[in-house]
Coordinates of C-alpha atoms in Angstrom, one line a residue:
M75 CA 75.2 125.3 122.6
A76 CA 72.1 123.1 122.9
L77 CA 72.1 120.3 120.3
L78 CA 69.4 118.2 121.9
D79 CA 67.1 120.0 124.3
R80 CA 67.3 122.3 127.3
A81 CA 67.9 119.5 129.7
H82 CA 70.4 117.7 127.5
R83 CA 72.8 120.3 126.4
I84 CA 76.0 119.3 124.5
E85 CA 79.1 121.5 124.9
V86 CA 80.9 122.5 121.7
L87 CA 84.0 124.7 121.9
S88 CA 84.9 126.8 118.9
N89 CA 87.5 129.2 117.7
Q90 CA 84.9 131.1 115.6
S91 CA 82.9 134.2 116.3
E92 CA 79.1 134.5 115.7
T93 CA 80.0 135.0 112.0
P94 CA 82.2 132.1 111.2
N95 CA 84.8 131.8 108.4
T96 CA 82.9 129.8 105.8
S97 CA 85.6 129.9 103.1
K98 CA 87.6 127.0 104.6
T99 CA 86.8 123.4 105.6
P100 CA 85.8 123.2 109.2
I101 CA 87.3 120.7 111.6
V102 CA 85.2 118.7 114.2
F103 CA 87.2 117.2 117.1
V104 CA 86.0 114.2 119.1
H105 CA 87.7 113.4 122.4
G106 CA 88.4 109.9 123.8
G107 CA 87.5 108.2 127.1
M108 CA 87.8 110.3 130.2
G109 CA 88.3 113.4 128.0
S110 CA 86.3 116.4 126.9
A111 CA 86.4 119.2 124.3
W112 CA 89.1 120.8 126.5
V113 CA 91.8 118.3 125.3
W114 CA 91.8 120.1 121.9
T115 CA 92.4 123.7 123.1
E116 CA 96.0 123.8 122.1
Y117 CA 95.3 122.5 118.6
M118 CA 92.3 124.8 118.1
R119 CA 94.4 127.9 119.1
Y120 CA 97.2 126.8 116.8
L121 CA 94.8 126.3 113.9
A122 CA 93.0 129.6 114.6
K123 CA 96.3 131.3 113.6
H124 CA 95.8 129.8 110.2
D125 CA 92.1 130.9 110.0
I126 CA 90.8 127.4 110.2
P127 CA 87.4 127.0 111.8
C128 CA 87.5 124.4 114.6
Y129 CA 84.8 122.8 116.8
A130 CA 85.3 120.4 119.6
V131 CA 82.4 118.5 121.1
S132 CA 82.1 117.1 124.7
L133 CA 80.0 114.0 124.5
R134 CA 77.3 113.4 127.1
G135 CA 78.8 112.8 130.6
H136 CA 81.9 114.8 129.6
G137 CA 83.1 118.3 130.1
N138 CA 80.3 120.8 130.4
S139 CA 77.7 118.7 128.6
W140 CA 74.8 117.2 130.5
H141 CA 75.8 114.3 132.8
P142 CA 73.7 111.1 133.2
S143 CA 73.8 109.6 136.7
Y144 CA 76.7 107.5 137.6
L145 CA 74.9 104.2 137.1
K146 CA 73.3 105.3 133.9
M147 CA 76.6 106.6 132.5
V148 CA 78.8 103.7 133.6
Y149 CA 76.5 100.8 132.9
L150 CA 73.8 101.9 130.4
T151 CA 75.4 104.5 128.1
T152 CA 76.2 102.8 124.8
R153 CA 78.7 103.8 122.0
Q154 CA 75.7 104.7 119.8
N155 CA 74.4 107.1 122.5
L156 CA 77.7 108.9 122.4
A157 CA 77.9 108.7 118.6
D158 CA 74.5 110.4 118.5
D159 CA 76.1 113.4 120.2
A160 CA 79.0 113.5 117.8
I161 CA 76.7 113.2 114.8
A162 CA 74.6 116.1 116.1
A163 CA 77.7 118.2 116.4
I164 CA 78.9 117.3 112.9
R165 CA 75.5 118.1 111.4
W166 CA 75.3 121.4 113.3
V167 CA 78.8 122.4 112.1
Q168 CA 78.1 121.4 108.5
E169 CA 74.9 123.5 108.5
R170 CA 76.7 126.5 110.2
Q171 CA 79.7 126.4 107.9
G172 CA 78.0 125.2 104.7
S173 CA 80.6 122.5 104.2
E174 CA 81.5 118.9 104.9
V175 CA 84.0 118.6 107.8
L176 CA 87.4 117.1 108.5
L177 CA 86.6 114.7 111.4
V178 CA 89.3 114.3 113.9
G179 CA 89.0 111.6 116.6
H180 CA 91.4 110.7 119.5
S181 CA 91.6 107.3 121.2
S182 CA 88.1 106.0 121.8
G183 CA 86.8 109.1 120.0
G184 CA 88.7 107.8 117.0
G185 CA 87.0 104.5 117.3
L186 CA 83.7 106.3 117.7
S187 CA 84.4 108.3 114.5
Q188 CA 85.2 105.1 112.5
G189 CA 82.0 103.5 113.8
I190 CA 80.0 106.6 112.6
L191 CA 81.5 106.5 109.2
S192 CA 81.3 102.7 108.8
A193 CA 77.5 102.9 109.6
Q194 CA 77.2 105.8 107.1
Q195 CA 75.8 108.1 109.7
A196 CA 77.9 111.0 108.4
R197 CA 79.8 112.0 105.3
V198 CA 83.0 113.9 105.7
K199 CA 85.8 115.5 103.7
G200 CA 88.6 113.7 105.6
L201 CA 89.3 111.6 108.6
A202 CA 92.2 112.1 111.1
L203 CA 92.7 109.3 113.7
L204 CA 95.0 110.4 116.6
G205 CA 96.1 107.5 118.8
A206 CA 92.8 105.9 117.8
V207 CA 91.2 102.6 118.8
P208 CA 91.5 100.5 115.6
A209 CA 88.5 99.4 113.7
F210 CA 89.7 95.8 113.9
G211 CA 89.2 95.8 117.7
S212 CA 91.1 96.8 120.8
Y213 CA 92.0 93.5 122.6
G214 CA 95.6 94.2 121.8
V215 CA 95.4 97.7 123.2
Y216 CA 94.2 96.5 126.6
A217 CA 96.8 93.8 126.5
N218 CA 99.4 96.6 126.1
W219 CA 97.9 98.4 129.1
A220 CA 98.1 95.2 131.2
L221 CA 101.8 94.9 130.3
F222 CA 102.8 98.3 131.6
D223 CA 100.3 98.2 134.5
P224 CA 100.2 94.7 135.9
W225 CA 98.1 95.8 138.9
F226 CA 95.3 97.1 136.6
A227 CA 92.8 94.4 137.4
V228 CA 93.6 94.1 141.1
R229 CA 93.3 97.9 141.5
M230 CA 90.0 97.9 139.8
L231 CA 88.7 95.2 142.2
F232 CA 89.8 97.2 145.2
H233 CA 88.3 100.4 143.8
G234 CA 84.9 98.6 143.4
W235 CA 85.3 98.6 139.6
H236 CA 85.2 102.4 139.4
P237 CA 86.0 103.4 135.8
N238 CA 88.6 106.0 137.0
S239 CA 90.7 103.4 138.8
P240 CA 93.3 103.1 136.0
L241 CA 93.9 106.9 136.3
S242 CA 93.5 107.3 140.0
H243 CA 97.1 108.6 140.6
P244 CA 99.3 111.1 138.7
F245 CA 101.9 108.3 138.2
L246 CA 99.2 106.2 136.5
V247 CA 98.1 109.1 134.3
K248 CA 101.6 109.9 133.1
Q249 CA 102.4 106.2 132.6
A250 CA 99.3 105.6 130.4
F251 CA 98.9 109.0 128.6
F252 CA 102.2 110.8 128.3
G253 CA 105.8 110.5 127.2
D254 CA 109.0 110.8 129.2
Q255 CA 109.3 114.6 128.8
M256 CA 105.9 115.4 130.4
T257 CA 106.3 117.4 133.6
E258 CA 104.6 116.7 137.0
V259 CA 102.9 120.1 136.7
G260 CA 101.6 119.2 133.3
V261 CA 100.2 115.9 134.5
A262 CA 98.5 117.6 137.5
D263 CA 96.9 120.1 135.3
F264 CA 95.6 117.4 132.9
Q265 CA 94.3 115.3 135.7
Q266 CA 92.1 118.2 136.9
H267 CA 90.2 117.9 133.7
V268 CA 89.9 114.1 133.7
N269 CA 86.2 113.0 133.6
R270 CA 84.6 111.9 136.9
Y271 CA 83.4 108.6 135.5
E272 CA 83.1 106.9 132.1
S273 CA 80.9 104.5 130.1
F274 CA 82.0 100.9 130.3
L275 CA 80.0 99.9 127.2
W276 CA 81.9 102.4 125.0
P277 CA 85.3 100.6 125.2
I278 CA 83.8 97.2 125.6
S279 CA 81.9 97.6 122.3
M280 CA 85.2 98.1 120.5
M281 CA 87.1 95.1 121.8
K282 CA 86.2 93.1 118.8
P283 CA 86.0 94.4 115.2
F284 CA 83.4 97.1 115.0
A285 CA 83.8 98.9 111.8
K286 CA 84.8 98.1 108.2
A287 CA 87.6 100.0 106.5
A288 CA 85.8 99.9 103.1
D289 CA 82.6 101.4 104.5
I290 CA 84.6 104.1 106.3
I291 CA 86.4 105.0 103.0
N292 CA 83.1 105.2 101.2
S293 CA 81.8 107.8 103.7
I294 CA 84.7 110.1 102.9
S295 CA 84.5 112.5 99.9
G296 CA 87.2 113.5 97.4
W297 CA 89.2 110.3 96.9
G298 CA 91.5 110.5 93.9
T299 CA 92.5 114.1 94.5
S300 CA 94.5 113.9 97.8
T301 CA 95.2 111.8 100.9
R302 CA 92.0 111.5 102.9
I303 CA 92.9 109.6 106.0
L304 CA 95.6 110.6 108.5
I305 CA 96.8 108.2 111.2
L306 CA 98.8 110.2 113.7
T307 CA 100.4 108.7 116.9
G308 CA 103.1 109.4 119.4
T309 CA 106.2 107.3 119.3
Q310 CA 105.9 106.7 123.1
D311 CA 102.2 105.7 123.0
K312 CA 102.1 102.6 125.2
L313 CA 98.5 101.8 124.2
M314 CA 98.2 102.4 120.4
T315 CA 101.7 101.1 119.7
R316 CA 103.6 101.2 116.5
G317 CA 102.4 97.7 115.5
V318 CA 98.7 98.6 116.2
M319 CA 98.9 101.8 114.1
Q320 CA 100.8 100.2 111.3
R321 CA 98.2 97.4 111.1
L322 CA 95.4 100.0 111.0
A323 CA 97.0 101.9 108.2
A324 CA 97.6 98.7 106.3
A325 CA 93.9 97.8 106.7
F326 CA 92.8 101.1 105.2
R327 CA 95.3 100.8 102.4
R328 CA 94.2 97.3 101.6
A329 CA 90.6 98.3 101.5
F330 CA 91.4 101.3 99.3
A331 CA 93.3 99.1 96.8
Q332 CA 90.4 96.6 96.7
L333 CA 87.8 99.3 96.1
V334 CA 89.9 100.9 93.3
G335 CA 90.5 97.4 91.8
K336 CA 86.8 96.7 91.7
K337 CA 86.2 100.2 90.2
K338 CA 84.1 101.2 93.2
L339 CA 86.4 104.1 93.9
D340 CA 87.6 106.6 91.4
A341 CA 91.3 106.8 92.4
K342 CA 94.7 105.3 91.7
V343 CA 96.7 102.9 93.8
D344 CA 100.2 104.2 94.4
T345 CA 103.3 102.4 95.8
D346 CA 103.7 102.1 99.6
N347 CA 106.8 104.2 100.4
S348 CA 106.9 103.3 104.1
T349 CA 110.5 103.2 105.5
G350 CA 109.8 101.9 108.9
R351 CA 112.8 103.8 110.2
E352 CA 112.4 106.2 113.1
G353 CA 114.6 108.8 111.4
N354 CA 112.2 109.1 108.5
E355 CA 109.1 107.1 109.4
D356 CA 106.1 109.1 108.1
D357 CA 104.7 107.5 105.0
E358 CA 101.9 108.0 102.6
S359 CA 100.2 105.7 100.1
C360 CA 96.8 104.6 98.9
G361 CA 95.2 107.8 100.2
V362 CA 96.4 107.1 103.8
S363 CA 99.1 109.0 105.7
L364 CA 100.8 107.3 108.7
A365 CA 102.7 109.9 110.8
W366 CA 104.4 110.0 114.2
V367 CA 105.1 112.6 116.9
P368 CA 108.5 111.8 118.3
G369 CA 108.5 111.5 122.1
A370 CA 104.8 111.9 122.5
G371 CA 102.6 109.6 124.5
H372 CA 99.0 108.6 124.0
H373 CA 97.6 112.1 124.6
L374 CA 99.8 113.5 121.9
Q375 CA 97.7 116.7 121.6
N376 CA 98.4 117.5 125.3
D377 CA 102.0 116.3 125.6
V378 CA 105.0 118.6 125.7
M379 CA 105.6 118.3 121.9
W380 CA 101.9 118.8 120.9
E381 CA 102.8 121.4 118.3
I382 CA 104.6 118.8 116.1
G383 CA 101.3 116.9 115.9
A384 CA 99.3 120.1 115.3
K385 CA 101.7 121.0 112.4
K386 CA 101.3 117.5 110.8
L387 CA 97.5 117.8 111.1
L388 CA 97.7 121.2 109.5
D389 CA 99.8 119.8 106.6
F390 CA 97.2 117.1 106.1
Y391 CA 94.4 119.6 106.2
E392 CA 96.0 121.9 103.7
Q393 CA 96.3 119.2 101.0
L394 CA 92.6 118.1 101.3

């Protein structure tokens, strides 16, 4: 589909026909760095079995969307440029479906989604963050990467600072993106879809705090009726680790409680029932659900146990 003009076409994959199901809330999926709409195909097929309308956008320079030149994409494409593509997709889906969407973002796409809502550039019915870059900044995330890949910087230097350097070998792809159970065949198939090059400004712009939890909450409708934010991560995610995701959930819950306390949000503050135990670790409070996919790595939607995460997303969707 063309969201901009004939020369700047944005790819949107959908599980809907020309006459979409408008009786249910649509989902818009936003991929992360080096990804495309393709990474959501398993989830979209799974959700199609439940008659849920799904749309996945490929931001410029990704998938089958238009591609800026290498230099323009890598050094001049900003997070807002990419956000503009996601916003165009959200608005198109809302108009087509006649409903606000559930926005789902993975990794840097989750960061992008938080930035969009924090800037009040879209209003949605719910937000699901899958292994997402946290709104408080990603310095810790890249510190995690350096810990499990100590040759990261040296390799980048030898590769002429090419953005694909950290994922230039199947071993590196599996190490960064998948859990122990992922097969070599699965990694090879995934690597065929990895983007040719990526924007540097996108992740750099999210190193420091870039979005406010309270502003994100205020861009989500329906508070007080159900949980509106889902944070979903693999237990073997080496980038968005347990501590990072727990801190993100805590930030949203704290902002929620403050907004309710100041009577700026019509909802009730409930007790945090977090257990912190791997045997029973999913928890829900203050309108925020924190859930885990056992054994999954960073790309939980493409890992061997992807269906566990899809089911948890479905459960979140059905209670909206």
